[in-house]
Amino acid sequence: MSREHCHLNHRLIRRFVRRNNMGLVMKFRIFSTTAFAAISSAVHLSAVAQSAAPSEDRRLEVVTVTTQKQSQNQIDVPINISVTSQDTIDMLGAEDLEDLANFIPGLQVQAQSLNAPSYAMRGVVSDGGAPRVALFQNGVAIGTPGYATNVAIFDMERVEVVKGPQATLFGQGALVGGINFIQNRASTSGNSAKIALEGGDYNFMRAEGFYNAALTDTLAVRLSAQIKNIDGYVPNTANSPDLMGQDTTALRAAVHWEPTSSITADIFLNYQEDDSTGTQFTSGFFPVNGVVDPFGATAMNINADQVRDKLGNDRELFAATANVEMRLNDAWTLTLLTDYRDLASSEAWDSDGYAANLLQFYQSREGEAFSQEVRLNFDDGGKLSAFFGANYFDYETRDVLNFSTDEAYAQSLFGPQLAAGAGLTMAQVRGILAQAGVPGAENFGNFDTPLQYSVLGGLLLGQLIPLNSAHLERSSTSDGRTSYDLFGDVTFDVTDRLAVTGGLRYTVNELSASSVGELVRGNAALGGAINGVTLAPGFLISAATLNNLVSATAEPDGAFTWRLNAAYRVSDNVNTWLAYGRGRRPEVLSFSGAASSVVDAETLDNVEAGVSGRFFDDRVQLTSSVYYGQYKNFQTSRFDPIDGVFLIENSGNATQYGFEFDGQAIVSDNVRLLATYAHNYSQYDDEDENGNALQFAGNQFRISPENSFSVAADITYDVAGKGMLSIVPSYVWKGHHFFEDDNGFDYAADGNGGFVRVRETYPDGTAVVEEQDAYGISSLRIAFDGANERWGIYAQGENIFDEEYLIDVGNTGGAFGLHTIIRGKPKMFKAGVYLKF
């Protein structure tokens, strides 16, 4: 299971900023120089474009976005924003957000599990609790990542990805950016329909389609659906199907109604059901088929205490959204945005990747979220435009987590700690047990044939106590947050070219959480009240919560977030901007045993300069920016195997800066190029604000490659007037990165206010490698679309050279020294056909 699963080159940069030798002034000079260079380049391109006579007829489409709570051309928005339409998504073969993120600079998505996604924007990860990357569907905050993981991407109008703190626009979850999934609305322009069928490797099958019915001039309904199935591509030698398979059924309905010329109402209903075969957790320690191979088979088993008949997750998502816009007069518009969504899931996973009952987990989760926004927009065509509003948001999740283990295997795992606790070595313990006549004493610490009797029972109690093969404990937790927001955003056109925008949001949060533990099945030889390994009630549940419901609430003080943007229009086709914003991740309730504490809010102050332009008569388009940000009170989570809980902690301050580019160009009537590049430097500072050494000082943020890029070409040929042949090669490259913020080390206090780093190891002393070297993935799509654009066929290959790469190392097993590994997708081929009506 992944880290939030229920709850288990630097040379080039350092030439720019040497943290111990440069102050903030030098950093700002570098930032300003880079920004000036970017803007100057844009001005030069604009000048060339004015004199360049286009020789081709093909043009790039104008992109419309609603990022600033109104419909605008993308070039008019003084924010770094990447926009992808459904046509582009299909062309790139990006069936989910994980694939699409490869073509969005600054975004990394690790959707290894339905319940535990990781979204990294500019190196900062949002993977549990309050999000750092705000997730929206049809303009409504989804809430936490678990409510939005693997939302099916089909029948979409577009996906907008906004970078940098956007709390004024998206709320406090947009610490470092936001993602908005915008599906197609029902249209009154006429009836239309489409169906598509696709098949491929690993018994892949996808069927999807939509039907839009214009019932009257003012009323329309749109229905769409997707069924997608794929078998697991990671062989599993244990008693559960191959891993990384999934079945998905998604249903959508949209209603559009215009009862009067001044009132528009849209309703969206979404239902999605998923059934996965589980996330691959291949052991980096236990061999399978005689070898440890992250790209080979795994051995993940399931037992009766994990409830399901196979590993994986059953999940249901439902969402209902209503958006009503009322034109009050020529200047004012009132918007009412209401949303309800719920989540139910049931998941089983094996955290050790070993065909034994060692670290077996099951979790059920239920949750609901509700939000209501009221907003007034003002625009009378003059120099001033604005919006003001209020938002109410409430969510609650309830989790039940089972942990089951065979005590004999657990004793082998915890053997070194048990021996050390008695002041002995493992060999000395074996000798003492042998002298006492304990059968199998020589197997203490062995995983193949583990000792079947309690070591502590023999050492401390002098008894021969059989170990329990079916230990079971359970924890039940809840987590809730209610937020009240007031916000406003004003734009003033100082001149025809210069516009200034200021936004402010005030947020108050109410937090709640609870936890209770239960020992369901203890060691019978010890009265069922404790386990035979540690002689404590449970391995993971805290003794303080055993049969004792502990709960806490908190109402932290309200806080402000803001943005200030200045946009200068170089020409009709080039817009430049300078922005400063404050982002905020709210306070968190954290439990340690029965004690609770409020972890301070995390903040980001970010300065950014950018340019967006269309050149050469709309045949070249780009968005680019440079940014610099400082984090305070950066929140991190870790699993505490002593108390059996995830702890949220303040890990200090951090710094990030970088550069992003997103562009496309019509090279000729037959060739369109798309390219992205991101350079990101995200690292923990050496000290906090009080001068205290930070544990992760100098570490890079996890799943944050310093450099990444993508390139794709859309090459088309007219085939004798019968239709259009298109060839789309693409390549995605990601630089070296780590999978954990600890960068593969354990930490201990050095007695002088600092920390000593020790390389993490497996039980046999082998070093753990929690990082991935640079790699590239090549894909190819070939399609033919009929001349009437009513039918088409296509074939595509993903990762056609079968590049082997990892997407994670560590996971829940890492908390116990049994790090597990998740591989990336192997080579896959698919083919499909579509019809339009």
XYZ file of C-alpha atoms in Angstrom, residues 85 158 180 201 230 277-278 327 397 491 525 536 553 583 628 648 651 677 687 799:
20
model
C -9.110 19.515 -24.763
C -11.185 20.445 -21.262
C -10.200 21.451 -12.895
C -3.014 -6.138 -24.521
C -7.829 -4.419 -18.113
C -6.947 -6.217 -8.526
C -4.622 -4.242 -6.283
C -27.897 37.931 -15.145
C -14.496 10.417 6.173
C -9.078 43.828 -11.822
C -2.435 -18.944 25.153
C 1.264 -5.927 24.210
C -11.923 19.226 17.781
C -0.964 29.959 -0.570
C 10.445 31.497 -6.744
C 1.391 14.813 10.612
C 9.256 19.421 8.989
C 9.622 21.606 -20.394
C 17.361 25.607 9.246
C 6.005 2.699 -24.055
